[in-house]
Short mmCIF file of C-alpha atoms in Angstrom, two decimals:
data_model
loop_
_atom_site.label_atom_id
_atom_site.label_comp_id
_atom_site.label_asym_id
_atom_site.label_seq_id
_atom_site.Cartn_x
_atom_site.Cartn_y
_atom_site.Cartn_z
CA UNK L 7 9.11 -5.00 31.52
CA UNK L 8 11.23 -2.12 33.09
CA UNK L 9 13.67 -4.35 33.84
CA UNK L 10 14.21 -6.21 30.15
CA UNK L 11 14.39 -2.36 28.94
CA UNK L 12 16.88 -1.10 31.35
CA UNK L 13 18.84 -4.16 30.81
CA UNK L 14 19.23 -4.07 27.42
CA UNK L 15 20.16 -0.81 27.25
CA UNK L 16 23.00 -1.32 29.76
CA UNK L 17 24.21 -4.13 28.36
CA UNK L 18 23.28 -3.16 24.47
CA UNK L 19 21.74 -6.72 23.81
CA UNK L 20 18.25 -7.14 22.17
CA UNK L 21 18.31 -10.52 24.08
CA UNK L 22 16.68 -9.05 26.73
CA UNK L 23 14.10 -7.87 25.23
CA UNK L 24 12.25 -11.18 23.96
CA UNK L 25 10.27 -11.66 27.07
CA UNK L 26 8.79 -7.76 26.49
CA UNK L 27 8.06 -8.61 23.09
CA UNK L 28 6.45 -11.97 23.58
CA UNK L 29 3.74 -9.71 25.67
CA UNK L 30 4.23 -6.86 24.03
CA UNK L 31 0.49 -7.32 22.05
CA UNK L 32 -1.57 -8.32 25.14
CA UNK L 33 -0.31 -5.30 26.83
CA UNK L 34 -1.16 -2.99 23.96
CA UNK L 35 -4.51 -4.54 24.25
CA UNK L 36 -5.55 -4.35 27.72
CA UNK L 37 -2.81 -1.60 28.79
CA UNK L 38 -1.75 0.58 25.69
CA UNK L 39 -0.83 3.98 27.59
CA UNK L 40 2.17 1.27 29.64
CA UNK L 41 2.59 -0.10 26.29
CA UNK L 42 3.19 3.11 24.61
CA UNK L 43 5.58 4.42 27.59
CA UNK L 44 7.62 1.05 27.80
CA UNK L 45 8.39 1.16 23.90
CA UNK L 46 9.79 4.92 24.37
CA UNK L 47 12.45 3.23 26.60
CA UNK L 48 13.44 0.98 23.26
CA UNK L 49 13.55 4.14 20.87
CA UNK L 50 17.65 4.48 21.39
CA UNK L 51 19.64 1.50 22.20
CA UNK L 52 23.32 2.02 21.40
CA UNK L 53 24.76 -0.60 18.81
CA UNK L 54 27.46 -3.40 20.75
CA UNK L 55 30.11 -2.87 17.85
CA UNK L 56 29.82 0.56 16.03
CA UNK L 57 32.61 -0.33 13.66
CA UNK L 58 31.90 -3.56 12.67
CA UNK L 59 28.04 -2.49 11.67
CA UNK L 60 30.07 0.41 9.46
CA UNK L 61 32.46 -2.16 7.93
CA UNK L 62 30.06 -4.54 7.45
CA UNK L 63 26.67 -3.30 6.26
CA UNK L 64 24.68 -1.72 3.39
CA UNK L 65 22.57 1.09 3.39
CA UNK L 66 18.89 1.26 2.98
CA UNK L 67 19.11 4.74 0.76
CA UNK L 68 15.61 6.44 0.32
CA UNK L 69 14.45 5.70 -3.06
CA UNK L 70 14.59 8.51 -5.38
CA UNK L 71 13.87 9.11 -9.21
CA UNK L 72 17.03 9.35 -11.16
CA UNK L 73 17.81 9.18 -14.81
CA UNK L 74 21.00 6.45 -14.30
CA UNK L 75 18.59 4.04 -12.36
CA UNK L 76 20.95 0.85 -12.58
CA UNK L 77 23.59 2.17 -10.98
CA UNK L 78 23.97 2.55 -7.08
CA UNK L 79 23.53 6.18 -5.60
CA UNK L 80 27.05 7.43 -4.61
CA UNK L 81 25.91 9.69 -2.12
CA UNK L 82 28.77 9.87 1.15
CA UNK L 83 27.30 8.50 4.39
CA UNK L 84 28.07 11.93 6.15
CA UNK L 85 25.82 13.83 3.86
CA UNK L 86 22.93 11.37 4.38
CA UNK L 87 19.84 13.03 6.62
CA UNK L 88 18.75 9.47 8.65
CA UNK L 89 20.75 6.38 7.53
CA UNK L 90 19.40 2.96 7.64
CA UNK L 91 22.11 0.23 8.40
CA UNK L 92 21.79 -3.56 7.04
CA UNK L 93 24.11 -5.91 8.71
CA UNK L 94 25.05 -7.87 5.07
CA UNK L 95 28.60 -9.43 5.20
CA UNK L 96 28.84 -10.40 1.78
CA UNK L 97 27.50 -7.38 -0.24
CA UNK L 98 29.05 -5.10 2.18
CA UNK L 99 31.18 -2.80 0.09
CA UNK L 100 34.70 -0.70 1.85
CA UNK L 101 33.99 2.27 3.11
CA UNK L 102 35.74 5.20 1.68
CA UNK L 103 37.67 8.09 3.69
CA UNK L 104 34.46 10.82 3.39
CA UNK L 105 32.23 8.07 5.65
CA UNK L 106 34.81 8.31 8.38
CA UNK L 107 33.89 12.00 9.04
CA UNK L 108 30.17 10.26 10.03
CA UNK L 109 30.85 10.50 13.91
CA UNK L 110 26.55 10.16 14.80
CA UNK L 111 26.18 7.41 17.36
CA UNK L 112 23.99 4.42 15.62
CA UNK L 113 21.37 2.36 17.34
CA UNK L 114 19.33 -1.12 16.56
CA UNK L 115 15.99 -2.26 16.40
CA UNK L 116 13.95 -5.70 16.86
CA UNK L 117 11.26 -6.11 14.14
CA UNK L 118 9.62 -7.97 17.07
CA UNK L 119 8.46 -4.73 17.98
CA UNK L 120 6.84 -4.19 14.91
CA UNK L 121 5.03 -7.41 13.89
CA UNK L 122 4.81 -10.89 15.67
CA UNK L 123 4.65 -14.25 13.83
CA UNK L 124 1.13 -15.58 13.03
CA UNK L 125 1.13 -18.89 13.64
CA UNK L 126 3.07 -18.36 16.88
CA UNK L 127 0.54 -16.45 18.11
CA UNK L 128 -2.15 -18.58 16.83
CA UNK L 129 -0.66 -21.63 19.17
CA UNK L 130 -0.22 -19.81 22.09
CA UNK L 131 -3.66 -17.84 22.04
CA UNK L 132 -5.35 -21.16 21.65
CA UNK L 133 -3.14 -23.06 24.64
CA UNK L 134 -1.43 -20.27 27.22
CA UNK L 135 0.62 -22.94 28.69
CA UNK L 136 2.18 -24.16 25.60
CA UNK L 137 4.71 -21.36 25.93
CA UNK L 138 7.25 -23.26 28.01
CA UNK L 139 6.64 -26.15 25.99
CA UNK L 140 7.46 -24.21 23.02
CA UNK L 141 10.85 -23.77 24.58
CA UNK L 142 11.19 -27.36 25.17
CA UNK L 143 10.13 -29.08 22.10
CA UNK L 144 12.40 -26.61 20.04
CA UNK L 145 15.45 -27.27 21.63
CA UNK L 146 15.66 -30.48 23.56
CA UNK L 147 13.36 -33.20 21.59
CA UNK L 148 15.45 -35.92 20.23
CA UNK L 149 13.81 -35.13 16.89
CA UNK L 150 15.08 -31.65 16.38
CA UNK L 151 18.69 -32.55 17.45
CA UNK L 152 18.86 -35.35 14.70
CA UNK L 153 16.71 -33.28 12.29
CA UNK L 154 19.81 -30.15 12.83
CA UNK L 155 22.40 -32.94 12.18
CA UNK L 156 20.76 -34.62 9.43
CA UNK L 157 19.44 -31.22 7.33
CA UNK L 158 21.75 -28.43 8.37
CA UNK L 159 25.40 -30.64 8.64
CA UNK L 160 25.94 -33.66 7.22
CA UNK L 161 23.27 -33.86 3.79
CA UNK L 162 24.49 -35.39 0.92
CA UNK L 163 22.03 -32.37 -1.31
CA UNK L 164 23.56 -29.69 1.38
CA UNK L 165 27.61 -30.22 0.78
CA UNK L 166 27.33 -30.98 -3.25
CA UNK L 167 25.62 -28.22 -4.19
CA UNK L 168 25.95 -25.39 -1.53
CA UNK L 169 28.60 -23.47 -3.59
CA UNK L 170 26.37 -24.15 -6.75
CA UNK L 171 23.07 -22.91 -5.11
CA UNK L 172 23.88 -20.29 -2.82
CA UNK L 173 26.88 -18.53 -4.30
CA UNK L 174 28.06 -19.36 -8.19
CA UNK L 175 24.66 -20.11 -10.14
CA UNK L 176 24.14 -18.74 -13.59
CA UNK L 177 22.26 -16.10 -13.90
CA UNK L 178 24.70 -14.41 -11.23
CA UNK L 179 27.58 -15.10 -12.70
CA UNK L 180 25.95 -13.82 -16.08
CA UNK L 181 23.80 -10.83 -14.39
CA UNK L 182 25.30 -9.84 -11.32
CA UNK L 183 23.85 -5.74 -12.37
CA UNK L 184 20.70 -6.76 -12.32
CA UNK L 185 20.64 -9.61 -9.30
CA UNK L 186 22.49 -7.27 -7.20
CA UNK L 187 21.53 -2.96 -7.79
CA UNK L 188 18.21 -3.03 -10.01
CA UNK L 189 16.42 -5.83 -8.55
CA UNK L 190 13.79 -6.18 -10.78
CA UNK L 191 13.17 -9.80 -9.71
CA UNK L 192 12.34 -8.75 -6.15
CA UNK L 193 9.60 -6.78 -8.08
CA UNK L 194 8.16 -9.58 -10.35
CA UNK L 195 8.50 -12.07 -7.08
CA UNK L 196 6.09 -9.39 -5.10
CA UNK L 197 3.82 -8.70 -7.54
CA UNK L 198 3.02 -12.63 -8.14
CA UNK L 199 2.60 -12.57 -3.96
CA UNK L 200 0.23 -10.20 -4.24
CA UNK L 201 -1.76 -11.52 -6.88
CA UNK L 202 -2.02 -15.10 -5.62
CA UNK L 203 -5.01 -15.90 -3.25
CA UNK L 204 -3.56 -18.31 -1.48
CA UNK L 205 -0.27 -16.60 -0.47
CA UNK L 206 0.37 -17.25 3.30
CA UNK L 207 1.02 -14.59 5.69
CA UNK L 208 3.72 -15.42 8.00
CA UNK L 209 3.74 -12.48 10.15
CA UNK L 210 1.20 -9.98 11.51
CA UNK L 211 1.78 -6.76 12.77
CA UNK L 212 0.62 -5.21 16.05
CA UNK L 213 -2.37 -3.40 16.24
CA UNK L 214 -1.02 0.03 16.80
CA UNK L 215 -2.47 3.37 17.14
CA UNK L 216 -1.39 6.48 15.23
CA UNK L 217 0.81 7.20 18.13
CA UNK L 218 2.79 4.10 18.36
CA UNK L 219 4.15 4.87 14.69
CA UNK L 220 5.96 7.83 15.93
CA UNK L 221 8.34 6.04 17.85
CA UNK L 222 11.90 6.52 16.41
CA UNK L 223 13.02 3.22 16.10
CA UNK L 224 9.49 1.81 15.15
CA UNK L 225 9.94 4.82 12.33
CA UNK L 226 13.23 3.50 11.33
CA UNK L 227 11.57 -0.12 11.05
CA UNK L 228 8.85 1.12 8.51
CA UNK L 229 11.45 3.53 6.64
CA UNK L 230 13.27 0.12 6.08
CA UNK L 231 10.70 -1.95 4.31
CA UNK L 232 9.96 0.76 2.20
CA UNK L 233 12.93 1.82 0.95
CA UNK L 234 13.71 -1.81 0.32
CA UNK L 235 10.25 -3.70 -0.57
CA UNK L 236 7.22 -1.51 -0.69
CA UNK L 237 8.30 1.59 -2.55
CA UNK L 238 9.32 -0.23 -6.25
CA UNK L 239 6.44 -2.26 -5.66
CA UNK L 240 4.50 1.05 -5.33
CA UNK L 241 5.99 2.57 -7.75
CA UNK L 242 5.11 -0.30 -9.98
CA UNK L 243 1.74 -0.54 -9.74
CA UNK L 244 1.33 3.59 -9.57
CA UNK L 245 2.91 3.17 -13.58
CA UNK L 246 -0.06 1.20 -14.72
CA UNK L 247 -2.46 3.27 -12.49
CA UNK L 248 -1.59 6.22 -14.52
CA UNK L 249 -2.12 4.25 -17.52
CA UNK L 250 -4.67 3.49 -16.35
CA UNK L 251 -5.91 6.43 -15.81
CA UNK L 252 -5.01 8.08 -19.12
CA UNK L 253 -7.47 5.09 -20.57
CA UNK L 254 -10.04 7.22 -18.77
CA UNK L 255 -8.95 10.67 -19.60
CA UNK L 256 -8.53 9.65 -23.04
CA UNK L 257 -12.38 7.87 -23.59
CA UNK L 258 -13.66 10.92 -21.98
CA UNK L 259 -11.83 13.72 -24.12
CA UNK L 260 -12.65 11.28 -27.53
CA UNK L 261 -16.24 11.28 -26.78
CA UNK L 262 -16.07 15.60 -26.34
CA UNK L 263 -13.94 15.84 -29.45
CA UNK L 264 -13.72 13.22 -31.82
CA UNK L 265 -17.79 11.70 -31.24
CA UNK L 266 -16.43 8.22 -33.19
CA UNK L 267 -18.03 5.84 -30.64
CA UNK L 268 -16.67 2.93 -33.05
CA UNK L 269 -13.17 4.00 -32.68
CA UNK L 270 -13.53 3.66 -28.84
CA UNK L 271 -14.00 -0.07 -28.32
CA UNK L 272 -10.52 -1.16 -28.35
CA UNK L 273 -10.19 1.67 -25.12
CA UNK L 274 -13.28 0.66 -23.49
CA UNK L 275 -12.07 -3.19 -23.61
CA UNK L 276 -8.43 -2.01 -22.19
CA UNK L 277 -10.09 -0.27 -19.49
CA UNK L 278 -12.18 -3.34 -18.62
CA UNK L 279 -8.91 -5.40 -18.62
CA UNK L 280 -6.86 -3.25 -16.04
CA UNK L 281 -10.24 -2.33 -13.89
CA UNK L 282 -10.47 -6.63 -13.80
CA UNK L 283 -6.98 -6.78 -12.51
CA UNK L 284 -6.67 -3.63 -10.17
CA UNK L 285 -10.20 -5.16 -8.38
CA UNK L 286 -8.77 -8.53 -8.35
CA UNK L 287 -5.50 -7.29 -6.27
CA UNK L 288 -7.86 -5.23 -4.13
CA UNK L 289 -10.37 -8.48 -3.67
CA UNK L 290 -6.94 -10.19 -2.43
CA UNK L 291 -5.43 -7.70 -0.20
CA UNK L 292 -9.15 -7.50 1.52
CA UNK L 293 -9.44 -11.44 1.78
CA UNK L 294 -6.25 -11.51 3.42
CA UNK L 295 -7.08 -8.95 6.06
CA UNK L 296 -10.53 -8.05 6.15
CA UNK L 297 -10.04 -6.23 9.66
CA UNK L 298 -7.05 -3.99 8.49
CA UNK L 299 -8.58 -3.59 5.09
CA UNK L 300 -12.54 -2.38 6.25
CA UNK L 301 -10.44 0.08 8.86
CA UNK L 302 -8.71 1.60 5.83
CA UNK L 303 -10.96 4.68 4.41
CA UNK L 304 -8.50 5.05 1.40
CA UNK L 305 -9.83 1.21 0.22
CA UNK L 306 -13.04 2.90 -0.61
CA UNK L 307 -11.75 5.09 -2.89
CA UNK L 308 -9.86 2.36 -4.43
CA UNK L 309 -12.50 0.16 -4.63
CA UNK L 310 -14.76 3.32 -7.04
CA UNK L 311 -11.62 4.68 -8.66
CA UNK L 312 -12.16 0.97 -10.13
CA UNK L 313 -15.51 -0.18 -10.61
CA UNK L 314 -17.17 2.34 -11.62
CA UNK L 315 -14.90 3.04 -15.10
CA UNK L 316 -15.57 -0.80 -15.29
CA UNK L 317 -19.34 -0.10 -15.35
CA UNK L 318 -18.94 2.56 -17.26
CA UNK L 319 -16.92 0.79 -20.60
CA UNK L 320 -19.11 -2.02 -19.73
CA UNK L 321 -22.13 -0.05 -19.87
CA UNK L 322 -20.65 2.50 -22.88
CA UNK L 323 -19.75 -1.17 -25.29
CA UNK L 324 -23.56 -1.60 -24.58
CA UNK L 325 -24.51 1.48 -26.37
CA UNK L 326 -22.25 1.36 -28.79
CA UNK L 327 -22.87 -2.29 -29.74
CA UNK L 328 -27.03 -1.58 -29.63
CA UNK L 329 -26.48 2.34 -31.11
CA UNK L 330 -28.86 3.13 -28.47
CA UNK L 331 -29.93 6.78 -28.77
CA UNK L 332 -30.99 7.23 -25.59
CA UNK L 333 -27.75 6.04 -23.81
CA UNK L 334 -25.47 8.56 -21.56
CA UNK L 335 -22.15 9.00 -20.49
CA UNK L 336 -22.85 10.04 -16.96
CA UNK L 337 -20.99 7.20 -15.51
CA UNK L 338 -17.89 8.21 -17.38
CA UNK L 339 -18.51 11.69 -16.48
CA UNK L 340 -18.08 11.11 -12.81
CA UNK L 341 -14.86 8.78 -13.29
CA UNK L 342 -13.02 11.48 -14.47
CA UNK L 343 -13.33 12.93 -11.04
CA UNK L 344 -13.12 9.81 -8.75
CA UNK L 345 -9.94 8.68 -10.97
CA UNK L 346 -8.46 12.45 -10.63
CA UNK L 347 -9.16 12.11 -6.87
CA UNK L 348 -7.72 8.16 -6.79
CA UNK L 349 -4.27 9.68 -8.33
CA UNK L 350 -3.66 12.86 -5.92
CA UNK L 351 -4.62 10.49 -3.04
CA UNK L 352 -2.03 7.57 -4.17
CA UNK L 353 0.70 10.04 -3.97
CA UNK L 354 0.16 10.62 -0.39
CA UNK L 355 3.67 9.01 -0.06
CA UNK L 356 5.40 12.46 -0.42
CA UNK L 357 4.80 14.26 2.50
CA UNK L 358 3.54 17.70 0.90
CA UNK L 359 0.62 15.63 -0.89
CA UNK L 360 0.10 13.70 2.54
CA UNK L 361 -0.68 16.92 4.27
CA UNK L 362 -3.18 17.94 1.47
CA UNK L 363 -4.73 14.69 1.57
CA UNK L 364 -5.14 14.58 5.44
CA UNK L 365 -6.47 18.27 5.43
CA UNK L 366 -9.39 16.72 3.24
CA UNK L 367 -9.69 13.80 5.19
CA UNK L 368 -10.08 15.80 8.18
CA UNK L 369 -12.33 18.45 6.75
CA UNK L 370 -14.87 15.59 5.52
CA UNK L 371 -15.06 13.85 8.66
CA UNK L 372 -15.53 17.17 10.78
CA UNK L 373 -18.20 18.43 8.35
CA UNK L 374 -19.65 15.56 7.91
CA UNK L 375 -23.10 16.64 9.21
CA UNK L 376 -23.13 19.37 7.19
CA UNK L 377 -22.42 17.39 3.68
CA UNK L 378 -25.55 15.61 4.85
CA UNK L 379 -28.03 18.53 5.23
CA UNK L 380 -26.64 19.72 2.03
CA UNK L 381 -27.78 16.29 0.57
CA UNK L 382 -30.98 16.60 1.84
CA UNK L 383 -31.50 19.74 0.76
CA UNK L 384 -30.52 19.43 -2.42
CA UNK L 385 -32.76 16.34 -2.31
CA UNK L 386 -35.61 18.42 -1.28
CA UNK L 387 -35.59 20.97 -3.39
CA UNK L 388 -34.92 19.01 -6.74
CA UNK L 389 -38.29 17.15 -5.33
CA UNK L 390 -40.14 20.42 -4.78
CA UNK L 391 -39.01 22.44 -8.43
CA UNK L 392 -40.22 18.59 -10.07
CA UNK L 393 -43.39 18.97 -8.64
CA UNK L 394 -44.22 22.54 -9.10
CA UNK L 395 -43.27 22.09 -13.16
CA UNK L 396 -44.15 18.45 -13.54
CA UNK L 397 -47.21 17.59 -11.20
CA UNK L 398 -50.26 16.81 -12.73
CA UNK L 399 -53.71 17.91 -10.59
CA UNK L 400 -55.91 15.86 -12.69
CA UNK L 401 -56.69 12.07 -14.28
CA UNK L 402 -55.31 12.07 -17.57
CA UNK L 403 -53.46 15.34 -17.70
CA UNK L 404 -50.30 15.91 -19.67
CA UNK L 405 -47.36 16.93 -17.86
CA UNK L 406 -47.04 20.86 -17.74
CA UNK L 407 -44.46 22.48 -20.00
CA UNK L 408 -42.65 25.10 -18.54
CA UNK L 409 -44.45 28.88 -17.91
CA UNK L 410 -41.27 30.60 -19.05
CA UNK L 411 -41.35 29.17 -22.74
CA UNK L 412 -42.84 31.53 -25.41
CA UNK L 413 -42.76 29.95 -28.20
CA UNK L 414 -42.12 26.07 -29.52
CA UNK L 415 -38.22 26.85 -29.92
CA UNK L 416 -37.66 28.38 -26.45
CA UNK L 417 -39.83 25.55 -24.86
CA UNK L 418 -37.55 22.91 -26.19
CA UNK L 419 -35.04 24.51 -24.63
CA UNK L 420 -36.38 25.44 -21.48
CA UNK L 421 -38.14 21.78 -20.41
CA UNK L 422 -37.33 20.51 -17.69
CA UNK L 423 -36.27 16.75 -17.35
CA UNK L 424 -38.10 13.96 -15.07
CA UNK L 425 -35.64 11.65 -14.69
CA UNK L 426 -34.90 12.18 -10.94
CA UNK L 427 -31.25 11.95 -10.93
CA UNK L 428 -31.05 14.55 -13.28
CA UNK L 429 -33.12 16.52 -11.64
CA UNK L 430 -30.75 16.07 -8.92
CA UNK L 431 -28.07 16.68 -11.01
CA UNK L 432 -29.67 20.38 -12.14
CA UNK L 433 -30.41 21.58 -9.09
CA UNK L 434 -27.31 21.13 -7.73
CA UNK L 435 -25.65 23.01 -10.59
CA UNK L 436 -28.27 25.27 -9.94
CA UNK L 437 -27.47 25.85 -6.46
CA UNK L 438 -23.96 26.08 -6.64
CA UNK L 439 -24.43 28.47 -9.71
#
């Protein structure tokens, strides 16, 4: 391994590198501090051709809210913070005479050392010795030689309509704006991936630790797929969240201020709709992962910021339909608060929100004894203030009322309740009070 790293930073070729790679997870697994130490040795290899990469190459800007979104940002190279470089020959656009003032020495990166390919690894976990044989039957077999000729070369399908398929259709001819800077397709094509079940995953990404990520050119691999991929479809989805969530805020404040139950169906039903849909993507993302997805504590919170506004509508169209006097809004109570903490928690992405959110992360799990003797404390004493006012000594007593009412009109007032979870629910206020 010390030799494939030294080697290809002499010689500035990735190349060498494909034998660490290829054993790159199996050492993480049973030797992740030489792992860790080896991968610090790939953090800074110098590019082969500096120029051409500049010539030759878009950058992977950091996505940022502006008001002229369909146009490119025109921001010089030389004032950009951490550039990200993609070799693309054909989009690459000239470089004008500010970006030759950008003198910073640029380096390259293997997503290899990021993720590995599924099936790959599949075959060779299952048969160790298949590994030369991969080798063999990928590059000598009679099969693949006439398969190249046949499919890459000399089809009829490939020389008629290359120019047609490839390079002149339609809609880029007609659109090249949208095709080309706003992308929107990208964004349509990701969202039916992540909505369809039985979307295959191609590649797999190594089971690092917090510490791995910190690697500079691992860093610079992530940064990538964000700024290219995962941000607009973040951003995306985080639009209908908040419309989501304003569905909520807006059933709760109705209720408080406008008491028209009637005139709340239409919301209820809406927020039944998107709850369906933001469960359903979670429900994929978990049955295409489970491991990565039950390691995740944020898919908790996901998983109530959803459900329980479902059961909420669901449970407040029961009332309303019924006009059931004794129904509550306690479940739409507490989805304020789970939905408020959902949307400060998805916009972890900016760093000054991810520190907030890790401070509370941290603070619950290192308190997290304590939060439990509070429970059962609160617990116990809502049990012990129910059975001093409610108890009954005797067969066929009537539950006490309580000794501080004076009169009919204060005792009204002053009962207190024996359903349990309000009970609960008082003597927390109580306590905190």
């Amino acid at each position: 391994m010390d030799y494939c790293v030294s080697h290809a930073n002499d010689s500035r070729n990735l190349a060498f590198l494909s034998p660490f790679f290829g054993a790159l997870r199996q050492c993480m697994e049973i030797f992740p501090e030489e792992a860790y130490d080896r991968l610090s040795g790939i953090a800074y290899i110098p590019v082969m051709h500096r120029s051409y990469i500049l010539n030759f190459s878009t950058i992977a800007r950091p996505p940022q809210l502006r008001m002229v979104f369909w146009e490119r940002c025109s921001k010089p190279l030389r004032k950009m913070t951490d550039p990200i470089f993609q070799l693309d020959v054909e989009r690459a656009t000239a470089r004008g005479p500010d970006d030759n003032r950008f003198t910073r020495q640029i380096f390259v990166a293997s997503f290899d050392a990021l993720w590995c390919y599924k099936d790959e690894r599949k075959s060779l976990k299952s048969n160790p010795d298949s590994l030369a044989a991969v080798q063999v039957t990928e590059t000598t077999t009679w099969w693949r030689y006439l398969s190249q000729q046949v499919t890459e070369k000399t089809t009829w399908w490939r020389n008629r309509f290359l120019q047609v398929t490839e390079k002149t259709t339609w809609w880029r001819i007609r659109f090249p704006q949208v095709t080309e800077k706003t992308a929107w397709w990208r964004i349509l094509f990701q969202i039916w991936l992540k909505t369809h079940i039985k979307t295959h995953n191609y590649v797999e990404t190594h089971d690092f630790s917090i510490e791995f990520y910190d690697n500079p050119a691992i860093a610079a691999l992530v940064s990538y797929k964000w700024n290219t991929i995962g941000y607009w479809y973040w951003f995306t989805r985080y639009v209908f969240q908040c419309c989501f969530y304003l569905l909520v805020l807006t059933a709760a404040l109705m209720q408080v201020y406008y008491p028209m139950p009637s005139r709340l169906v239409g919301v209820f039903i809406a927020i039944i709709f998107m709850a369906l849909n933001f469960l359903w993507l979670e429900f994929v993302q978990a049955r295409r992962s489970p491991r990565c997805y039950t390691k995740c504590g944020h898919n908790v919170l996901d998983i109530l910021a959803f459900l329980l506004p479902l059961c909420a509508s669901i449970d407040q169209l029961v009332v309303i339909s019924k006009r059931d006097p004794q129904g509550n809004t306690r479940a739409l109570s507490f989805s304020v608060l789970v939905v408020f903490l959902h949307m400060v928690f998805e916009l972890r992405i900016n760093q000054s929100v991810c520190k907030f959110v890790t401070i509370i992360k941290v603070a619950v799990y290192e308190t997290g004894v304590f939060f439990i003797l509070f429970g059962v404390g609160i617990l116990a004493f809502a049990i012990a203030i129910l059975h001093l006012l409610r108890s009954c000594p005797y067969e066929g007593c009537a539950p006490s009322k309580s000794s501080n009412s004076s009169n009919s009109s204060n005792s009204s007032k002053s009962e207190f309740s024996t359903n349990f979870f309000t009970v609960l629910f008082n003597t927390y206020f109580f306590m905190v009070k």
